[in-house]
Amino acid sequence: MASSSMILVIISYETNNRYEIKNSHGQRIYFATEDTALCTRLCYGSYRPFTMRIHDLKGQEVITLKRPLRCSSCCFPCCLQEIEIYAPPGIPIGYVTQTWHPCLPKFTLQNENKKDILRIIGPYFVCNFCGNIEYKDFMFYENNGCIQLLTGGI
């Protein structure tokens, strides 16, 4: 009996990802927990659907991020990445959607009414097999015509 209990513990063991969010001084100001199943994380990797809950230091949930299962291939422009942002939880405040481009990672920040408010354009010719895209230099294009080049990465 003890042996079968141990196998059950090993098979059903899964931990959701936890993240610390720190300010520029390295102090923890929030922490985030990801609600996904182990199988989802293993099978879909960085394209997995998830719900991320961001909590303050008292443990109160202050922001919720929801991302459906999508891909980021230029071959499937109908299934590009998007994420919904709620603050407080249950009240939508914005969205981030991927804009199709054959060579560039492009994203649009939208308000709660899905009106475009900001665009982010990443590095040229990104190949992200088994890795993340690093945004060392990128452009923010605002609707009012202002253009700002930011360096240093995010």
CSV table of N, CA and C in Angstrom, one decimal, residues 11-117:
chain,number,residue,atom,x,y,z
A,11,ILE,N,3.4,10.5,-9.5
A,11,ILE,CA,2.7,10.8,-10.8
A,11,ILE,C,1.8,12.0,-10.7
A,12,SER,N,1.2,12.3,-9.6
A,12,SER,CA,0.3,13.5,-9.6
A,12,SER,C,1.0,14.7,-9.1
A,13,TYR,N,2.3,14.7,-8.8
A,13,TYR,CA,3.0,15.8,-8.3
A,13,TYR,C,3.1,16.9,-9.4
A,14,GLU,N,2.6,18.0,-9.2
A,14,GLU,CA,2.9,19.1,-10.1
A,14,GLU,C,2.8,20.4,-9.3
A,15,THR,N,3.7,21.3,-9.6
A,15,THR,CA,3.7,22.6,-9.0
A,15,THR,C,3.5,23.7,-10.0
A,16,ASN,N,2.7,24.6,-9.8
A,16,ASN,CA,2.5,25.8,-10.7
A,16,ASN,C,3.7,26.7,-10.5
A,17,ASN,N,4.1,27.4,-11.6
A,17,ASN,CA,5.2,28.3,-11.6
A,17,ASN,C,4.9,29.5,-10.7
A,18,ARG,N,5.9,29.9,-9.9
A,18,ARG,CA,5.7,31.1,-9.1
A,18,ARG,C,6.8,32.1,-9.5
A,19,TYR,N,6.5,33.4,-9.5
A,19,TYR,CA,7.5,34.4,-9.9
A,19,TYR,C,7.5,35.5,-8.8
A,20,GLU,N,8.7,36.1,-8.6
A,20,GLU,CA,8.8,37.3,-7.8
A,20,GLU,C,8.9,38.5,-8.7
A,21,ILE,N,8.2,39.5,-8.4
A,21,ILE,CA,8.3,40.8,-9.1
A,21,ILE,C,8.9,41.8,-8.2
A,22,LYS,N,10.1,42.3,-8.7
A,22,LYS,CA,10.9,43.2,-7.8
A,22,LYS,C,10.9,44.6,-8.5
A,23,ASN,N,11.2,45.6,-7.6
A,23,ASN,CA,11.4,47.0,-8.1
A,23,ASN,C,12.8,47.1,-8.5
A,24,SER,N,13.2,48.3,-8.9
A,24,SER,CA,14.6,48.6,-9.4
A,24,SER,C,15.6,48.4,-8.3
A,25,HIS,N,15.2,48.4,-7.0
A,25,HIS,CA,16.2,48.2,-5.9
A,25,HIS,C,16.3,46.7,-5.5
A,26,GLY,N,15.6,45.9,-6.3
A,26,GLY,CA,15.7,44.4,-6.0
A,26,GLY,C,14.7,44.0,-4.8
A,27,GLN,N,13.9,44.9,-4.4
A,27,GLN,CA,12.9,44.5,-3.3
A,27,GLN,C,11.7,43.9,-4.0
A,28,ARG,N,11.2,42.8,-3.4
A,28,ARG,CA,10.0,42.1,-3.8
A,28,ARG,C,8.8,43.0,-3.5
A,29,ILE,N,8.0,43.3,-4.6
A,29,ILE,CA,6.8,44.1,-4.4
A,29,ILE,C,5.6,43.3,-4.7
A,30,TYR,N,5.7,42.3,-5.5
A,30,TYR,CA,4.5,41.4,-5.8
A,30,TYR,C,5.1,40.0,-6.0
A,31,PHE,N,4.2,39.1,-6.0
A,31,PHE,CA,4.5,37.7,-6.5
A,31,PHE,C,3.4,37.2,-7.4
A,32,ALA,N,3.7,36.4,-8.3
A,32,ALA,CA,2.8,35.9,-9.3
A,32,ALA,C,2.7,34.4,-9.2
A,33,THR,N,1.6,33.8,-9.4
A,33,THR,CA,1.4,32.4,-9.5
A,33,THR,C,0.7,32.1,-10.9
A,34,GLU,N,1.1,31.0,-11.5
A,34,GLU,CA,0.6,30.6,-12.8
A,34,GLU,C,-0.3,29.4,-12.6
A,35,ASP,N,-1.6,29.5,-13.1
A,35,ASP,CA,-2.5,28.4,-13.0
A,35,ASP,C,-2.5,27.6,-14.3
A,36,THR,N,-1.7,26.5,-14.3
A,36,THR,CA,-1.7,25.6,-15.5
A,36,THR,C,-1.4,24.2,-15.0
A,37,ALA,N,-1.7,23.2,-15.7
A,37,ALA,CA,-1.4,21.9,-15.4
A,37,ALA,C,0.0,21.5,-15.9
A,38,LEU,N,0.6,20.6,-15.2
A,38,LEU,CA,2.0,20.2,-15.6
A,38,LEU,C,2.0,19.7,-17.0
A,39,CYS,N,1.0,18.9,-17.5
A,39,CYS,CA,1.0,18.4,-18.8
A,39,CYS,C,0.9,19.6,-19.8
A,40,THR,N,0.1,20.6,-19.5
A,40,THR,CA,0.0,21.8,-20.4
A,40,THR,C,1.4,22.5,-20.5
A,41,ARG,N,2.1,22.6,-19.4
A,41,ARG,CA,3.4,23.3,-19.4
A,41,ARG,C,4.4,22.5,-20.2
A,42,LEU,N,4.3,21.1,-20.1
A,42,LEU,CA,5.3,20.3,-20.8
A,42,LEU,C,5.0,20.2,-22.3
A,43,CYS,N,3.7,20.1,-22.6
A,43,CYS,CA,3.3,19.9,-24.0
A,43,CYS,C,3.4,21.2,-24.9
A,44,TYR,N,3.0,22.3,-24.3
A,44,TYR,CA,2.9,23.5,-25.1
A,44,TYR,C,4.0,24.5,-24.8
A,45,GLY,N,4.8,24.3,-23.8
A,45,GLY,CA,5.9,25.2,-23.5
A,45,GLY,C,5.5,26.6,-23.4
A,46,SER,N,6.2,27.5,-24.0
A,46,SER,CA,6.0,29.0,-23.9
A,46,SER,C,4.7,29.4,-24.6
A,47,TYR,N,4.1,28.5,-25.4
A,47,TYR,CA,2.8,28.9,-26.1
A,47,TYR,C,1.6,28.5,-25.3
A,48,ARG,N,1.8,27.9,-24.1
A,48,ARG,CA,0.7,27.4,-23.3
A,48,ARG,C,-0.3,28.4,-22.9
A,49,PRO,N,-1.5,28.0,-22.7
A,49,PRO,CA,-2.5,28.9,-22.1
A,49,PRO,C,-2.3,29.0,-20.6
A,50,PHE,N,-2.6,30.1,-20.0
A,50,PHE,CA,-2.4,30.2,-18.6
A,50,PHE,C,-3.3,31.3,-18.0
A,51,THR,N,-3.5,31.3,-16.7
A,51,THR,CA,-4.0,32.4,-15.9
A,51,THR,C,-2.9,32.7,-14.9
A,52,MET,N,-2.4,33.9,-14.9
A,52,MET,CA,-1.4,34.4,-14.0
A,52,MET,C,-2.1,35.3,-13.0
A,53,ARG,N,-1.9,35.0,-11.7
A,53,ARG,CA,-2.5,35.8,-10.7
A,53,ARG,C,-1.4,36.6,-9.9
A,54,ILE,N,-1.4,37.9,-9.9
A,54,ILE,CA,-0.4,38.7,-9.3
A,54,ILE,C,-1.0,39.2,-8.0
A,55,HIS,N,-0.2,38.9,-6.9
A,55,HIS,CA,-0.6,39.2,-5.5
A,55,HIS,C,0.3,40.3,-4.9
A,56,ASP,N,-0.2,41.1,-4.0
A,56,ASP,CA,0.6,42.0,-3.3
A,56,ASP,C,1.3,41.3,-2.1
A,57,LEU,N,2.1,41.9,-1.3
A,57,LEU,CA,2.8,41.2,-0.3
A,57,LEU,C,1.9,40.7,0.9
A,58,LYS,N,0.6,41.2,0.9
A,58,LYS,CA,-0.3,40.7,1.9
A,58,LYS,C,-1.1,39.5,1.4
A,59,GLY,N,-0.8,39.1,0.1
A,59,GLY,CA,-1.5,37.9,-0.5
A,59,GLY,C,-2.8,38.3,-1.2
A,60,GLN,N,-3.1,39.5,-1.3
A,60,GLN,CA,-4.3,39.9,-2.0
A,60,GLN,C,-4.1,39.9,-3.5
A,61,GLU,N,-5.0,39.3,-4.3
A,61,GLU,CA,-4.8,39.3,-5.7
A,61,GLU,C,-5.1,40.7,-6.3
A,62,VAL,N,-4.2,41.3,-7.0
A,62,VAL,CA,-4.4,42.7,-7.5
A,62,VAL,C,-4.6,42.7,-9.1
A,63,ILE,N,-4.0,41.8,-9.8
A,63,ILE,CA,-4.0,41.7,-11.2
A,63,ILE,C,-4.2,40.3,-11.7
A,64,THR,N,-5.0,40.1,-12.7
A,64,THR,CA,-5.1,38.7,-13.3
A,64,THR,C,-4.7,38.9,-14.8
A,65,LEU,N,-3.9,38.0,-15.3
A,65,LEU,CA,-3.6,37.9,-16.7
A,65,LEU,C,-4.1,36.6,-17.2
A,66,LYS,N,-4.8,36.6,-18.4
A,66,LYS,CA,-5.3,35.4,-19.0
A,66,LYS,C,-4.9,35.3,-20.4
A,67,ARG,N,-4.2,34.2,-20.7
A,67,ARG,CA,-3.8,34.0,-22.1
A,67,ARG,C,-4.3,32.7,-22.6
A,68,PRO,N,-5.0,32.7,-23.8
A,68,PRO,CA,-5.5,31.4,-24.4
A,68,PRO,C,-4.4,30.7,-25.1
A,69,LEU,N,-4.6,29.5,-25.5
A,69,LEU,CA,-3.7,28.8,-26.3
A,69,LEU,C,-3.6,29.4,-27.7
A,70,ARG,N,-2.4,29.8,-28.1
A,70,ARG,CA,-2.2,30.4,-29.4
A,70,ARG,C,-0.8,30.0,-29.8
A,71,CYS,N,-0.4,30.4,-31.1
A,71,CYS,CA,0.9,30.2,-31.5
A,71,CYS,C,1.5,31.5,-32.0
A,72,SER,N,2.7,31.6,-32.4
A,72,SER,CA,3.3,32.9,-32.9
A,72,SER,C,4.0,32.7,-34.2
A,73,SER,N,3.6,31.7,-34.9
A,73,SER,CA,4.2,31.4,-36.2
A,73,SER,C,3.7,32.4,-37.3
A,74,CYS,N,4.5,32.8,-38.2
A,74,CYS,CA,4.1,33.7,-39.3
A,74,CYS,C,3.2,32.9,-40.3
A,75,CYS,N,3.2,31.6,-40.1
A,75,CYS,CA,2.4,30.7,-41.0
A,75,CYS,C,0.9,30.7,-40.6
A,76,PHE,N,0.6,31.1,-39.4
A,76,PHE,CA,-0.7,31.0,-38.8
A,76,PHE,C,-1.1,32.4,-38.3
A,77,PRO,N,-1.4,33.4,-39.1
A,77,PRO,CA,-1.7,34.7,-38.6
A,77,PRO,C,-3.1,34.8,-37.9
A,78,CYS,N,-3.9,33.8,-38.0
A,78,CYS,CA,-5.2,33.8,-37.4
A,78,CYS,C,-5.1,33.3,-35.9
A,79,CYS,N,-4.0,32.9,-35.5
A,79,CYS,CA,-3.8,32.3,-34.1
A,79,CYS,C,-2.7,33.0,-33.3
A,80,LEU,N,-2.5,34.3,-33.5
A,80,LEU,CA,-1.4,35.0,-32.9
A,80,LEU,C,-1.7,35.2,-31.4
A,81,GLN,N,-0.6,35.5,-30.6
A,81,GLN,CA,-0.7,35.6,-29.2
A,81,GLN,C,-1.6,36.8,-28.8
A,82,GLU,N,-2.2,36.6,-27.6
A,82,GLU,CA,-3.0,37.7,-27.0
A,82,GLU,C,-3.1,37.4,-25.5
A,83,ILE,N,-3.2,38.5,-24.7
A,83,ILE,CA,-3.4,38.3,-23.3
A,83,ILE,C,-4.4,39.3,-22.8
A,84,GLU,N,-5.2,38.9,-21.9
A,84,GLU,CA,-6.2,39.8,-21.3
A,84,GLU,C,-5.7,40.2,-19.9
A,85,ILE,N,-5.9,41.5,-19.5
A,85,ILE,CA,-5.4,42.0,-18.3
A,85,ILE,C,-6.6,42.5,-17.4
A,86,TYR,N,-6.7,42.1,-16.2
A,86,TYR,CA,-7.8,42.4,-15.3
A,86,TYR,C,-7.2,43.0,-14.0
A,87,ALA,N,-7.7,44.2,-13.6
A,87,ALA,CA,-7.3,44.8,-12.3
A,87,ALA,C,-8.4,45.7,-11.9
A,88,PRO,N,-9.0,45.5,-10.8
A,88,PRO,CA,-8.9,44.3,-9.9
A,88,PRO,C,-9.4,43.1,-10.7
A,89,PRO,N,-9.1,41.9,-10.2
A,89,PRO,CA,-9.6,40.7,-10.9
A,89,PRO,C,-11.1,40.8,-11.3
A,90,GLY,N,-11.4,40.4,-12.5
A,90,GLY,CA,-12.7,40.4,-13.0
A,90,GLY,C,-13.1,41.7,-13.8
A,91,ILE,N,-12.3,42.7,-13.7
A,91,ILE,CA,-12.6,44.0,-14.4
A,91,ILE,C,-11.5,44.2,-15.5
A,92,PRO,N,-11.8,44.0,-16.8
A,92,PRO,CA,-10.8,44.2,-17.8
A,92,PRO,C,-10.3,45.6,-17.9
A,93,ILE,N,-8.9,45.7,-18.0
A,93,ILE,CA,-8.3,47.1,-18.1
A,93,ILE,C,-7.5,47.2,-19.4
A,94,GLY,N,-7.3,46.0,-20.0
A,94,GLY,CA,-6.5,46.1,-21.3
A,94,GLY,C,-6.2,44.8,-21.9
A,95,TYR,N,-5.5,44.8,-23.0
A,95,TYR,CA,-5.2,43.6,-23.8
A,95,TYR,C,-3.8,43.9,-24.5
A,96,VAL,N,-3.1,42.8,-24.7
A,96,VAL,CA,-1.9,42.9,-25.5
A,96,VAL,C,-2.1,41.8,-26.6
A,97,THR,N,-2.0,42.3,-27.9
A,97,THR,CA,-2.3,41.4,-29.0
A,97,THR,C,-1.1,41.4,-29.9
A,98,GLN,N,-0.7,40.3,-30.4
A,98,GLN,CA,0.4,40.2,-31.4
A,98,GLN,C,-0.2,40.6,-32.8
A,99,THR,N,0.6,41.4,-33.5
A,99,THR,CA,0.2,41.8,-34.8
A,99,THR,C,1.1,41.0,-35.8
A,100,TRP,N,0.4,40.5,-36.9
A,100,TRP,CA,1.1,39.6,-37.8
A,100,TRP,C,2.2,40.4,-38.6
A,101,HIS,N,3.4,39.8,-38.7
A,101,HIS,CA,4.5,40.3,-39.5
A,101,HIS,C,5.4,39.1,-39.8
A,102,PRO,N,5.9,38.9,-41.0
A,102,PRO,CA,6.7,37.7,-41.3
A,102,PRO,C,8.0,37.7,-40.6
A,103,CYS,N,8.6,38.8,-40.2
A,103,CYS,CA,9.9,38.8,-39.7
A,103,CYS,C,10.1,39.5,-38.3
A,104,LEU,N,9.1,40.3,-37.9
A,104,LEU,CA,9.3,41.0,-36.6
A,104,LEU,C,8.2,40.6,-35.6
A,105,PRO,N,8.6,40.5,-34.3
A,105,PRO,CA,7.6,40.4,-33.3
A,105,PRO,C,6.9,41.8,-33.1
A,106,LYS,N,5.7,41.9,-33.3
A,106,LYS,CA,4.9,43.1,-33.1
A,106,LYS,C,3.8,42.9,-32.2
A,107,PHE,N,3.6,43.8,-31.3
A,107,PHE,CA,2.5,43.7,-30.3
A,107,PHE,C,1.8,45.1,-30.2
A,108,THR,N,0.5,45.0,-29.9
A,108,THR,CA,-0.3,46.2,-29.7
A,108,THR,C,-0.9,46.2,-28.4
A,109,LEU,N,-0.7,47.2,-27.6
A,109,LEU,CA,-1.4,47.4,-26.3
A,109,LEU,C,-2.7,48.1,-26.5
A,110,GLN,N,-3.8,47.5,-26.0
A,110,GLN,CA,-5.1,48.1,-26.1
A,110,GLN,C,-5.8,48.4,-24.8
A,111,ASN,N,-6.7,49.3,-24.8
A,111,ASN,CA,-7.4,49.6,-23.5
A,111,ASN,C,-8.5,48.7,-23.3
A,112,GLU,N,-9.3,48.9,-22.3
A,112,GLU,CA,-10.4,48.0,-22.0
A,112,GLU,C,-11.5,47.9,-23.1
A,113,ASN,N,-11.5,48.9,-24.0
A,113,ASN,CA,-12.5,48.9,-25.1
A,113,ASN,C,-11.8,48.3,-26.4
A,114,LYS,N,-10.6,47.8,-26.3
A,114,LYS,CA,-9.8,47.2,-27.4
A,114,LYS,C,-9.4,48.3,-28.4
A,115,LYS,N,-9.2,49.5,-27.9
A,115,LYS,CA,-8.7,50.6,-28.7
A,115,LYS,C,-7.2,50.6,-28.6
A,116,ASP,N,-6.5,50.6,-29.8
A,116,ASP,CA,-5.1,50.6,-29.8
A,116,ASP,C,-4.5,51.8,-29.1
A,117,ILE,N,-3.6,51.7,-28.2
A,117,ILE,CA,-3.0,52.8,-27.5
A,117,ILE,C,-1.4,52.8,-27.6
